[in-house]
Amino acid sequence: MEKKALLISGNESCVEGALYAGIQFFAGYPITPSSEIPEGLSRKLPKYGGVMIQMEDEIAAMAAVIGASLTGKKSMTATSGPGFSLKQENLGFASFNEIPCVVVDVMRGGPSTGAPTGPSQGDVMQARWGTHGDHPIVALAPNSIPEIFTETVRAFNISEKYRVPVILLLDEIIAHMRERMVFPEKGELEVIERTGPTVPPDQYKPFDVSNSPLPLVPPMAAYGTGYRFHVTGLNHRIDGFPTNNGEIIEKELHRIMEKIDLYKKDMFRTEAYMLDDAEVGIVAYGSSARAAKYAVNELRKQGIKAGMLRYVTIWPFEENAVEKLAQKVKFIVVPELNMGQLIFEVERAAKGRTKVHGVNRVNIEIIHPHDIMEKVKELSHGI
Amino acid sequence: MAFEYEKYIRKGTLPHIWCPGCGHGIVMKSLLRAIDGLKLDKNDIAVVSGIGCASRLPGYLDMNTLHTTHGRALAFATGIRLANPRLKVIVVSGDGDAAAIGGNHLIHAARRNIEITLIVFNNSIYGMTGGQVAPTTPIGAIATTMPYGNIDPPFDIVRLAEGAGATFVARTTSYHTAQTEQLFKQAIMHKGFSVIDVIDACPVQYGRRNKPREAPDMMQVQKDNAIPLQLAQKKKPEELVGKIITGIFVRKEMPSYTETYYNTIIPRAQAK
Ligand SMILES: Cc1ncc(C[n+]2csc(CCOP(=O)(O)OP(=O)(O)O)c2C)c(N)n1
Ligand code: SF4
C-alpha cells in the first residue's frame, strides 16, 4: 500500500508529529507565526480524546502543561518570541522538577514585538538560558517539513524518557513553508513512554534515583494514581520536600545537570554533508542550513571544497563535531538569522584550531546561499 | 472523638513555617475537617498553591500536592483538572498571590467555571516578603511599601469573583471555624469554580504596623465585625462600614468547563 503523502506546512507537520508521539494535552495562546499549531490541535486532539485549551496567556499555558504532565499525560505548548519570554519562569519550574513537556518556539524577529511575520533564529541562547538559574534543557532545530515531524516525535521521546523539558526551535520560514511529507506508519518511528514508579506508594520518593531503571532519571508517578507526592519550585530533597541544606541542594542540582551529560549521546543529532574532503566548513541549523546546503553545492561547482555540519540538536551542544571539523578545514562559517548566537559555541568548540566567521542577517530577510558563498569566497582569497 | 489530623498531615513535615498567631493554620484545620466530613479519598484530591506563606500549605497535606510559582496556581490546577477530571482540585492562595500577580488567572478560571475550589487566605498584606502593600490592603493602612498610609484602593475578592463569573462565592473569617468548614464543604462539592474569601490575620507583618496589633485582638475584630449576609442585606450602607459580610454570595448551576469539554467537544470532534 502507498504511504499517505501530503503537501503540508511546518506547523502542520508539528501537529502531526505530536499526534504520532501520542500527545494528550495541549495548552497555548495564539501568536504569529505559531498559531497553526494550536489551531490544528484544537481540531485534531479531541478526536483522540485529548484536551486542547487556549489559556489566558503564555504563562498560564506553560503552567497548565506542567499540571497536565503531572497527571501522566504527554503535554505540549507552542509559542513564538514574546510568548517564549513569558513562559520562562514556569519553564524553569519544569526543568527543575524534571517534568516532561514539549515547548515549541517558532522563532520570529525580535527583540520585543519585533517582526511578527519576519523570520529569525534569535532565540537560540534564550532556549538555553532563558529562565533564571543553572538548569537542564534540550533544544532541537529541524530544517524541513518531514524533519519537523520526526523531531517533534523525538522531542516527546527525549522529554518523557529523561524527564526534561524539550524545546522545539522552529523558525518562521520552515513553519510556514510547505513541502511534501510522507507520513511514517504506526510503529515505524519509536514512541517512548515515561517510566512509572518501581516501588509501592509508601516507599515512593519523586526524585529518588536509587532504584531507577535509567541511572540518574527518577521514575515518575502521576497524580491521582495512589502515589501522593509533593512537587515544589523550592530547592528540594529527593522526597520532594523543601530543604535549606546546601549539600543536598548542590547534589540535586548536579544530578539534574549530569543526567543530561550522561545521556547526551542519545540526544545529539547532527548531519554531515560533504564533509569528508571539505576544506571549508559551514556550521548551520534550521532554515539557514537550507541555504548552506545550496551554497555547498554551488561552491563545489566553482571548485571550492565546502561541506556542511548541520546541528539538529542544538542543546546540549555536540562539541566534538566542531572540534573534529576545526582540525581539517581552513575556516568555518556560521550562517545565522541573528547577530551571532550559536557561533559562540562553535568558537568555543573549535578551540582556536581554525578561524570562525559569522554570516548574519537581522533585516527580516532569509539568509541567501549567495550571502554564504560570498563570505566563503572572500575568506578563501585571503588564504 | 478527637479529630485525627494525622490522617491528613504528612509525617515529618511539621512544625509548619507559620508564625505564632498566624491565621493560616486555623484555616488549614477547617479544610481538613471539611475534607474528612466529605469522606473524600486523599488519592483523589490535588492541592495546588502559588508562592507566599499561605502557599506553603500543600506540603503539609498527605495528598497530590503542588507548590508552584507566584500567582500561577490556578493555571497549573487547570491543567491538572482538565487532564484528570477524576481529581478534586483545591487551590490555596494568599491575597497577593490570588488577586495581584494571579488576578488574570482568577478571572479566567471564574469565567470558564472550571471545577476548582479557590481558597483565598486574605490577610490584607504580603506576609512572606515582609509586609508590603497587597491589592487587599485597606486605604490608610501602613505597609512597608506604603509607609505614609495606603492610597491604593483594595479589591473586594467576593465582588471580583462574582463579576468574573464564579458560580460559588462565599466569605468567612479565620475566627469562624465552623462556618469555614461548612463553606469549604459546599465549595468543594460545587460543580464549577468556587471561591472562598477567608478574612485572615497576619499579626507579624500587618498587625505589627497597624491596629489591632496582637493576634488575639485581630481575631476579636473578626468576631465583632462579621455580619451574616442575610442581616447585612437589611442594613444601610453606612451601617456596614468596616463590617465583614460573611456567607454565600453566589451559588448557581452553570455548565462547568471540564465536563463540557469531555461531554461536548470530544463527541463533536469524534463525530466528524
Ligand atoms: C514572580 C515572583 N514575584 C515576586 C515574588 C516574591 N513574593 C513571594 S511571596 C509574595 C507575596 C505573598 O503575599 P500573599 O500572596 O498575600 O501571601 P501571604 O504570604 O500573605 O500568605 C511575593 C511578592 C516571587 N516569589 N515570585
Ligand atoms: S508573616 Fe504573617 S502570613 Fe506569614 S506566617 Fe507570619 S503571620 Fe502568617
XYZ file of C-alpha atoms and ligand atoms in Angstrom:
689
model
C 0.000 0.000 0.000
C 1.155 3.530 -0.795
C 2.029 5.564 2.229
C -0.002 8.672 2.899
C 1.687 11.741 1.437
C 0.538 15.340 1.678
C 1.765 18.830 0.943
C 1.772 20.421 4.392
C 3.341 23.305 6.286
C 5.914 23.024 9.048
C 3.409 23.912 11.725
C 1.020 21.264 10.378
C 3.863 18.776 10.398
C 4.487 19.592 14.046
C 0.826 18.905 14.828
C 1.012 15.541 13.041
C 4.266 14.646 14.766
C 2.775 15.439 18.164
C -0.231 13.237 17.440
C 2.060 10.436 16.265
C 4.006 10.738 19.528
C 0.760 10.399 21.490
C 0.134 13.940 22.728
C -2.790 14.027 25.173
C -2.792 17.638 26.337
C -2.069 20.960 24.700
C -2.383 24.442 26.183
C -1.487 27.535 24.218
C -2.030 31.169 23.438
C -2.202 32.482 19.869
C 0.858 34.190 18.435
C 2.188 34.504 14.929
C 3.886 32.508 13.472
C 2.911 29.568 15.674
C -0.900 29.793 15.716
C -1.481 26.978 13.216
C -0.245 24.570 15.890
C -2.975 25.350 18.495
C -5.492 25.608 15.666
C -4.546 22.227 14.270
C -4.540 20.549 17.656
C -7.870 22.057 18.664
C -9.306 20.308 15.600
C -7.499 17.017 15.939
C -6.648 16.374 19.572
C -10.259 15.848 20.808
C -10.708 13.214 18.101
C -8.197 11.143 20.070
C -9.815 12.013 23.394
C -7.155 14.584 24.225
C -7.583 18.116 25.509
C -6.614 21.409 23.909
C -7.205 24.620 25.841
C -6.487 28.199 24.878
C -5.347 29.794 28.120
C -5.403 33.469 29.121
C -1.704 33.955 28.370
C 1.514 32.043 27.763
C 2.412 31.917 31.441
C -0.841 30.096 32.101
C -0.366 27.811 29.106
C 3.044 26.709 30.367
C 1.585 26.183 33.835
C -1.336 24.115 32.548
C 1.038 21.931 30.541
C 3.052 21.183 33.669
C -0.106 20.408 35.639
C -1.307 18.037 32.937
C 2.075 16.327 32.704
C 1.961 15.686 36.450
C -1.188 13.643 35.888
C 0.805 11.451 33.494
C -0.272 12.990 30.202
C 2.044 13.797 27.298
C 1.809 17.575 27.078
C 2.904 20.354 24.782
C 2.613 24.089 24.240
C 3.606 26.262 21.287
C 4.517 29.905 21.032
C 6.814 32.476 19.498
C 9.264 35.175 20.739
C 7.234 37.309 23.189
C 5.293 34.276 24.381
C 8.506 32.304 24.796
C 9.760 35.079 27.090
C 6.589 34.795 29.185
C 6.955 31.050 29.563
C 10.415 31.215 31.048
C 9.616 31.217 34.768
C 7.393 28.171 34.566
C 9.729 26.512 32.101
C 12.354 26.752 34.843
C 9.889 25.096 37.223
C 9.509 22.197 34.774
C 13.245 21.963 34.272
C 13.995 21.930 38.000
C 11.268 19.399 38.754
C 12.118 17.248 35.737
C 8.618 17.449 34.300
C 8.333 16.098 30.760
C 6.852 18.591 28.294
C 7.494 19.899 24.808
C 7.674 23.647 24.177
C 7.558 24.703 20.546
C 9.069 28.117 19.848
C 8.572 29.318 16.292
C 11.234 31.995 16.222
C 10.326 35.386 14.790
C 12.157 38.685 14.517
C 12.942 40.274 17.868
C 13.655 41.742 20.338
C 10.293 42.710 21.832
C 7.371 42.574 19.390
C 9.960 42.831 16.625
C 8.743 41.422 13.345
C 5.788 39.091 13.954
C 5.935 37.653 10.459
C 9.672 38.075 9.948
C 11.994 35.083 10.032
C 14.623 34.845 12.740
C 16.832 32.480 14.676
C 17.104 34.889 17.576
C 16.049 32.586 20.419
C 18.943 30.124 20.357
C 20.513 31.482 23.525
C 17.157 32.121 25.171
C 16.320 28.472 24.636
C 19.435 27.618 26.614
C 19.471 30.343 29.244
C 16.038 31.959 29.175
C 14.994 31.038 32.688
C 16.948 32.060 35.761
C 19.494 29.807 37.392
C 21.534 26.903 36.099
C 19.174 24.310 34.695
C 18.999 21.403 32.266
C 17.280 21.863 28.925
C 17.207 20.237 25.493
C 16.577 22.105 22.230
C 16.072 20.653 18.752
C 16.094 22.620 15.496
C 14.797 20.749 12.440
C 15.131 22.251 8.956
C 12.481 20.628 6.762
C 8.828 19.693 6.944
C 9.468 15.927 7.251
C 12.150 16.594 9.830
C 9.793 18.749 11.902
C 7.597 15.658 12.144
C 10.365 13.322 13.234
C 11.932 15.863 15.580
C 8.584 16.515 17.247
C 8.352 12.795 17.937
C 11.931 12.800 19.165
C 11.222 15.832 21.376
C 8.467 13.884 23.148
C 10.673 10.806 23.387
C 13.619 12.620 24.947
C 11.342 14.546 27.268
C 9.452 11.506 28.525
C 12.456 9.207 28.722
C 14.801 11.567 30.531
C 12.309 13.813 32.322
C 13.448 17.092 30.841
C 11.549 19.847 29.016
C 12.426 19.827 25.329
C 12.256 22.957 23.214
C 11.487 22.537 19.563
C 13.037 25.539 17.850
C 11.323 26.190 14.558
C 11.568 29.408 12.608
C 9.048 31.345 10.603
C 10.438 30.066 7.299
C 10.103 26.355 7.913
C 6.925 26.804 9.975
C 5.033 28.378 7.081
C 6.768 26.738 4.140
C 5.061 23.756 2.506
C 6.777 20.544 1.439
C 5.743 17.067 0.552
C 5.503 14.931 3.627
C 5.350 11.160 3.505
C 3.778 10.049 6.746
C 5.527 7.310 8.683
C 3.258 4.421 9.566
C 2.410 3.419 13.080
C 5.351 1.579 14.591
C 7.814 2.934 12.064
C 9.183 5.533 14.469
C 9.936 4.734 18.062
C 7.499 6.241 20.568
C 8.679 6.250 24.177
C 6.528 6.334 27.327
C 7.801 7.645 30.639
C 8.901 5.185 33.299
C 6.489 4.852 36.187
C 7.435 4.147 39.781
C 9.173 0.879 40.581
C 8.218 0.885 44.274
C 4.858 0.930 46.118
C 3.359 4.324 47.082
C 4.590 4.325 50.687
C 8.189 3.965 49.509
C 7.985 6.361 46.601
C 10.182 9.462 46.577
C 9.739 11.596 43.450
C 13.444 12.403 42.981
C 14.995 9.194 44.229
C 17.231 7.563 41.639
C 18.489 4.649 43.707
C 16.097 2.182 42.043
C 15.901 3.817 38.642
C 15.963 1.616 35.565
C 17.780 4.552 33.938
C 20.572 5.878 36.157
C 20.011 9.479 37.327
C 16.451 9.574 35.944
C 13.873 9.290 38.733
C 10.806 7.187 37.843
C 7.753 9.429 37.671
C 4.427 8.741 39.338
C 1.235 10.505 38.284
C -1.206 12.455 40.413
C -4.349 10.507 41.105
C -2.812 7.034 40.965
C -2.358 6.476 44.682
C 1.127 7.964 44.719
C 0.693 11.067 46.838
C 3.823 13.126 46.322
C 4.878 16.749 46.621
C 6.412 18.979 43.981
C 7.822 22.430 44.731
C 9.909 25.026 42.947
C 11.949 25.445 46.125
C 15.165 23.519 46.455
C 14.036 20.082 47.480
C 15.201 16.763 48.838
C 14.701 13.504 46.980
C 11.352 13.116 48.749
C 10.217 16.365 47.118
C 10.072 18.485 50.275
C 11.876 21.811 50.627
C 15.338 21.961 52.121
C 17.928 24.576 53.034
C 20.683 22.031 53.323
C 23.393 23.266 50.977
C 24.857 19.827 50.470
C 21.543 18.372 49.343
C 20.797 21.394 47.166
C 24.127 21.101 45.395
C 23.842 17.357 44.976
C 20.395 17.563 43.384
C 21.374 20.403 41.051
C 24.414 18.447 39.948
C 22.338 15.355 39.354
C 19.857 17.047 37.033
C 22.712 18.561 35.030
C 24.759 15.367 34.970
C 21.714 13.481 33.778
C 21.846 15.403 30.507
C 25.571 14.842 30.257
C 25.145 11.109 30.786
C 22.582 10.738 28.006
C 23.668 13.470 25.642
C 24.919 10.984 23.037
C 21.365 9.703 22.755
C 20.140 13.283 22.344
C 22.723 14.523 19.853
C 21.827 14.666 16.212
C 23.936 16.268 13.513
C 24.112 15.869 9.770
C 27.407 15.799 7.897
C 27.063 16.998 4.331
C 30.090 16.713 2.017
C 32.449 16.901 4.936
C 34.817 14.027 4.020
C 37.071 16.076 1.796
C 35.909 19.512 2.919
C 38.412 22.335 3.168
C 35.821 24.898 4.171
C 33.313 24.152 6.926
C 29.850 25.631 7.236
C 28.110 25.056 10.554
C 24.371 25.669 10.298
C 20.932 24.794 11.673
C 17.265 25.336 10.894
C 16.284 27.290 7.806
C 19.778 28.744 7.364
C 21.064 25.227 6.827
C 18.914 25.012 3.695
C 20.771 27.969 2.256
C 24.044 26.486 3.460
C 23.441 23.196 1.656
C 22.709 25.025 -1.565
C 25.845 27.101 -1.063
C 27.957 23.964 -0.567
C 26.729 22.543 -3.888
C 27.351 25.794 -5.738
C 30.780 26.343 -4.197
C 31.830 22.850 -5.195
C 30.791 23.576 -8.777
C 33.139 26.545 -8.592
C 35.972 24.417 -7.272
C 35.791 25.255 -3.574
C 35.547 22.127 -1.432
C 32.936 23.213 1.072
C 30.989 20.980 3.432
C 28.260 21.482 5.993
C 27.929 20.335 9.565
C 24.273 20.755 10.476
C 23.095 20.756 14.070
C 19.654 19.285 14.662
C 20.183 19.017 18.395
C 21.422 22.415 19.482
C 21.305 21.950 23.261
C 23.137 20.020 24.558
C 25.730 21.149 22.008
C 27.883 18.411 20.488
C 31.309 19.983 20.794
C 33.270 17.088 19.337
C 31.711 17.502 15.931
C 33.002 21.061 15.599
C 36.319 20.159 17.145
C 36.905 17.459 14.524
C 35.827 19.777 11.755
C 38.073 22.560 13.014
C 41.095 20.280 12.704
C 40.703 19.757 8.989
C 39.174 22.881 7.466
C 40.803 26.190 6.651
C 37.992 28.126 8.273
C 34.429 27.778 9.476
C 31.461 29.922 8.525
C 28.348 30.050 10.692
C 25.255 31.477 8.961
C 22.565 32.571 11.396
C 19.443 34.707 11.254
C 20.598 36.688 14.261
C 23.625 38.754 15.223
C 25.639 35.659 16.123
C 24.473 33.237 18.811
C 25.424 29.635 18.129
C 28.727 30.961 16.803
C 29.847 31.379 20.416
C 29.516 27.646 20.953
C 31.209 26.905 17.640
C 34.140 29.149 18.526
C 34.409 27.571 21.939
C 34.368 24.060 20.490
C 36.864 24.959 17.741
C 39.366 25.771 20.493
C 41.266 28.160 18.268
C 42.182 25.417 15.771
C 40.659 27.411 12.974
C 39.022 30.795 12.470
C 35.241 31.028 12.797
C 33.256 33.654 10.877
C 29.610 34.604 11.054
C 27.202 35.338 8.210
C 24.312 37.160 9.776
C 21.119 38.939 8.924
C 18.558 40.707 11.094
C 16.751 42.565 8.301
C 13.850 40.081 8.335
C 15.041 38.524 5.090
C 16.202 34.962 4.819
C 19.871 34.093 4.543
C 20.540 33.614 0.865
C 23.004 30.994 -0.383
C 24.719 33.889 -2.109
C 25.474 35.507 1.303
C 27.306 32.386 2.416
C 29.092 31.888 -0.905
C 30.331 35.481 -0.936
C 31.718 35.136 2.550
C 33.437 31.855 1.730
C 34.961 33.241 -1.442
C 36.136 36.384 0.278
C 37.802 34.360 3.020
C 39.268 31.855 0.517
C 41.079 34.657 -1.299
C 42.848 35.624 1.852
C 44.329 32.156 2.378
C -13.947 11.517 69.371
C -10.971 13.757 68.787
C -10.283 14.655 65.195
C -7.425 12.678 63.698
C -5.318 15.264 61.912
C -2.581 12.672 61.429
C -4.771 11.074 58.829
C -4.163 14.050 56.540
C -0.877 15.578 57.685
C 2.376 14.283 56.282
C 4.578 12.896 58.980
C 7.827 14.751 59.297
C 6.706 17.981 57.632
C 5.799 19.699 60.922
C 6.386 22.120 62.553
C 4.926 24.349 59.857
C 6.617 27.601 58.896
C 3.806 29.907 60.054
C 4.422 32.443 62.839
C 2.723 32.121 66.206
C -0.671 33.796 65.928
C -0.907 33.400 62.144
C -4.399 32.557 60.959
C -3.285 30.248 58.142
C -3.048 27.159 60.380
C -6.587 27.629 61.664
C -7.926 27.771 58.132
C -5.950 24.652 57.222
C -7.630 22.885 60.118
C -11.056 23.812 58.766
C -10.034 22.499 55.361
C -9.005 19.134 56.802
C -12.249 18.868 58.736
C -14.217 19.647 55.593
C -12.351 17.013 53.576
C -12.865 14.493 56.343
C -16.549 15.329 56.619
C -16.967 14.769 52.907
C -15.207 11.407 53.204
C -13.049 12.176 50.213
C -10.216 9.841 49.259
C -6.824 11.520 49.699
C -5.706 9.925 46.448
C -8.349 11.856 44.557
C -7.506 15.318 45.879
C -4.927 17.648 44.365
C -3.945 20.705 46.399
C -2.128 23.391 44.447
C -0.612 26.684 45.557
C 1.475 29.587 44.324
C 4.020 31.413 46.474
C 3.607 33.073 49.862
C 3.066 31.969 53.444
C -0.350 30.505 52.691
C 1.082 28.697 49.692
C 3.249 26.510 51.899
C 0.124 24.651 52.988
C 0.040 21.855 50.361
C 3.397 20.496 51.512
C 1.864 19.518 54.846
C -1.006 17.545 53.360
C -0.794 13.864 52.504
C -2.405 14.307 49.075
C -1.348 15.068 45.499
C 0.349 18.393 46.174
C 1.958 21.062 44.045
C 3.676 24.265 45.178
C 4.131 26.301 42.013
C 5.172 29.830 41.026
C 3.811 33.114 42.424
C 0.263 33.719 41.221
C 0.042 30.817 38.795
C -1.537 28.088 40.899
C -4.914 28.298 39.154
C -3.283 27.831 35.768
C -1.381 24.730 36.939
C -4.601 23.498 38.556
C -6.485 23.992 35.299
C -4.068 21.614 33.578
C -4.438 19.042 36.342
C -8.211 19.177 36.364
C -8.589 19.018 32.579
C -6.099 16.189 32.247
C -7.594 14.159 35.092
C -11.264 15.009 35.678
C -11.455 12.463 38.487
C -9.464 14.738 40.782
C -10.966 17.257 43.189
C -8.697 20.245 42.783
C -8.233 22.770 45.581
C -6.088 25.880 45.211
C -4.821 27.701 48.286
C -3.582 31.202 47.772
C -2.587 34.372 49.592
C -4.492 37.514 48.653
C -1.469 38.880 46.799
C -0.938 35.575 45.051
C -4.607 35.354 44.020
C -5.524 38.950 43.264
C -2.316 40.748 42.240
C 0.066 38.603 40.203
C -2.581 35.903 39.831
C -5.527 38.200 39.154
C -5.689 37.360 35.482
C -5.838 33.631 36.163
C -8.502 34.228 38.819
C -10.895 35.992 36.489
C -10.355 33.491 33.702
C -10.827 30.451 35.933
C -14.059 32.102 37.104
C -15.170 32.860 33.562
C -14.555 29.258 32.498
C -16.333 27.906 35.544
C -13.693 25.192 35.757
C -14.164 22.689 38.581
C -11.624 24.121 41.039
C -12.068 25.429 44.588
C -10.014 28.547 45.333
C -9.406 29.399 48.972
C -8.012 32.904 49.443
C -6.147 33.384 52.716
C -6.913 37.075 52.836
C -4.682 38.738 55.413
C -4.613 42.132 53.654
C -0.825 42.095 53.266
C 2.183 40.395 51.695
C 3.224 38.240 54.611
C 6.109 36.227 53.258
C 8.053 39.105 51.742
C 7.751 41.351 54.782
C 4.587 43.424 54.915
C 4.377 45.141 51.542
C 1.068 46.508 50.329
C -1.354 43.989 48.792
C -4.314 44.602 46.476
C -6.480 43.919 49.551
C -4.793 46.334 51.987
C -7.326 48.869 53.320
C -6.892 52.541 52.463
C -4.786 54.242 55.109
C -3.177 51.073 56.475
C 0.585 51.037 56.878
C 2.643 48.675 54.756
C 6.408 48.629 54.210
C 5.860 49.980 50.702
C 3.092 52.343 51.881
C 4.855 53.870 54.890
C 2.660 57.010 54.772
C -0.585 55.087 54.574
C -2.032 53.111 51.700
C -3.630 55.102 48.866
C -4.157 52.076 46.596
C -7.839 51.037 46.766
C -8.380 47.380 47.657
C -10.206 44.675 45.741
C -13.274 43.057 47.202
C -12.436 39.441 46.324
C -16.069 38.381 46.539
C -17.270 41.007 44.088
C -14.297 40.379 41.830
C -15.028 36.649 41.665
C -18.731 37.227 41.210
C -18.180 39.743 38.442
C -15.856 37.358 36.641
C -18.469 34.601 36.651
C -17.624 32.319 39.573
C -20.650 30.176 40.344
C -19.997 29.734 44.065
C -18.670 32.672 46.059
C -18.522 32.958 49.817
C -16.759 34.827 52.589
C -15.874 33.849 56.119
C -13.106 34.589 58.604
C -10.414 32.536 60.270
C -12.264 33.082 63.561
C -15.448 31.418 62.314
C -14.074 27.910 62.075
C -17.398 26.078 61.955
C -18.695 28.323 59.185
C -15.404 27.992 57.319
C -15.630 24.214 57.457
C -19.214 24.239 56.197
C -18.417 26.649 53.365
C -15.406 24.591 52.317
C -17.571 21.501 52.153
C -20.127 23.180 49.943
C -17.471 24.780 47.763
C -15.597 21.518 47.218
C -18.801 19.738 46.221
C -19.942 22.583 43.989
C -19.901 21.815 40.274
C -17.806 24.616 38.795
C -15.470 27.307 40.048
C -15.851 28.142 43.727
C -14.121 30.911 45.645
C -13.979 31.389 49.394
C -12.535 34.643 50.656
C -11.282 33.856 54.156
C -10.525 37.014 56.104
C -7.362 36.043 57.883
C -4.852 37.571 60.285
C -1.149 38.262 59.855
C -0.095 39.667 63.213
C 3.576 39.704 62.284
C 3.542 41.730 59.084
C 0.169 43.504 59.249
C -0.662 43.708 62.944
C 2.742 44.990 63.875
C 2.251 48.235 61.898
C -1.487 48.605 62.275
C -4.292 48.285 64.790
C -5.070 45.987 66.445
C -1.586 44.660 66.860
C -1.853 41.311 68.556
C -3.218 38.076 67.167
C -5.998 37.605 69.768
C -7.208 41.170 69.177
C -7.218 40.603 65.430
C -9.406 37.565 65.967
C -11.659 39.636 68.191
C -12.099 42.129 65.342
C -13.084 39.291 63.012
C -15.600 38.096 65.566
C -17.056 41.521 66.312
C -17.206 42.825 62.756
C -18.570 39.780 60.995
C -22.149 40.068 59.916
C -24.079 37.396 58.028
C -25.186 38.354 54.542
C -28.898 37.996 55.375
C -28.559 40.516 58.186
C -26.346 42.821 56.172
C -28.944 43.000 53.421
C -31.319 44.691 55.882
C -28.786 47.368 56.852
C -27.965 50.726 55.317
C -24.559 51.064 53.594
C -23.260 53.421 56.312
C -24.062 50.778 58.940
C -21.836 48.313 57.113
C -18.639 50.362 57.067
C -15.824 48.241 58.472
C -18.026 45.158 58.660
C -17.054 41.766 57.251
C -20.065 40.383 55.436
C -19.992 36.591 55.605
C -21.915 33.772 53.983
C -22.685 32.579 50.480
C -22.994 35.414 47.961
C -23.366 33.358 44.813
C -24.449 29.806 44.231
C -25.727 28.835 40.822
C -25.739 25.962 38.368
C -23.897 26.592 35.139
C -22.125 24.302 32.673
C -18.636 23.628 34.018
C -15.589 23.600 31.775
C -14.074 20.129 32.052
C -17.427 18.410 31.975
C -18.475 20.378 28.915
C -15.211 19.659 27.157
C -15.457 15.917 27.678
C -19.206 15.700 27.056
C -19.489 18.088 24.147
C -16.227 18.866 22.390
C -14.799 15.360 22.303
C -18.015 13.709 20.968
C -18.425 16.510 18.411
C -14.847 16.095 17.201
C -15.140 12.335 17.064
C -18.380 12.509 15.070
C -16.631 14.419 12.281
C 7.423 36.172 40.303
C 7.586 36.462 41.742
N 7.493 37.742 42.165
C 7.644 38.019 43.484
C 7.896 37.033 44.377
C 8.091 37.381 45.832
N 6.938 37.035 46.678
C 6.916 35.899 47.380
S 5.533 35.718 48.303
C 4.953 37.231 47.798
C 3.660 37.784 48.308
C 2.981 36.939 49.298
O 1.807 37.541 49.755
P 0.432 36.794 49.705
O 0.209 36.173 48.391
O -0.618 37.766 50.136
O 0.582 35.603 50.749
P 0.990 35.577 52.312
O 2.477 35.467 52.362
O 0.486 36.845 52.917
O 0.320 34.366 52.822
C 5.850 37.831 46.914
C 5.626 39.161 46.326
C 8.003 35.714 43.888
N 8.258 34.665 44.682
N 7.842 35.472 42.577
S 4.252 36.554 58.088
Fe 2.062 36.755 58.506
S 1.094 35.427 56.988
Fe 3.230 34.827 57.089
S 3.294 33.170 58.581
Fe 3.749 35.061 59.691
S 1.800 35.733 60.458
Fe 1.369 34.237 58.862
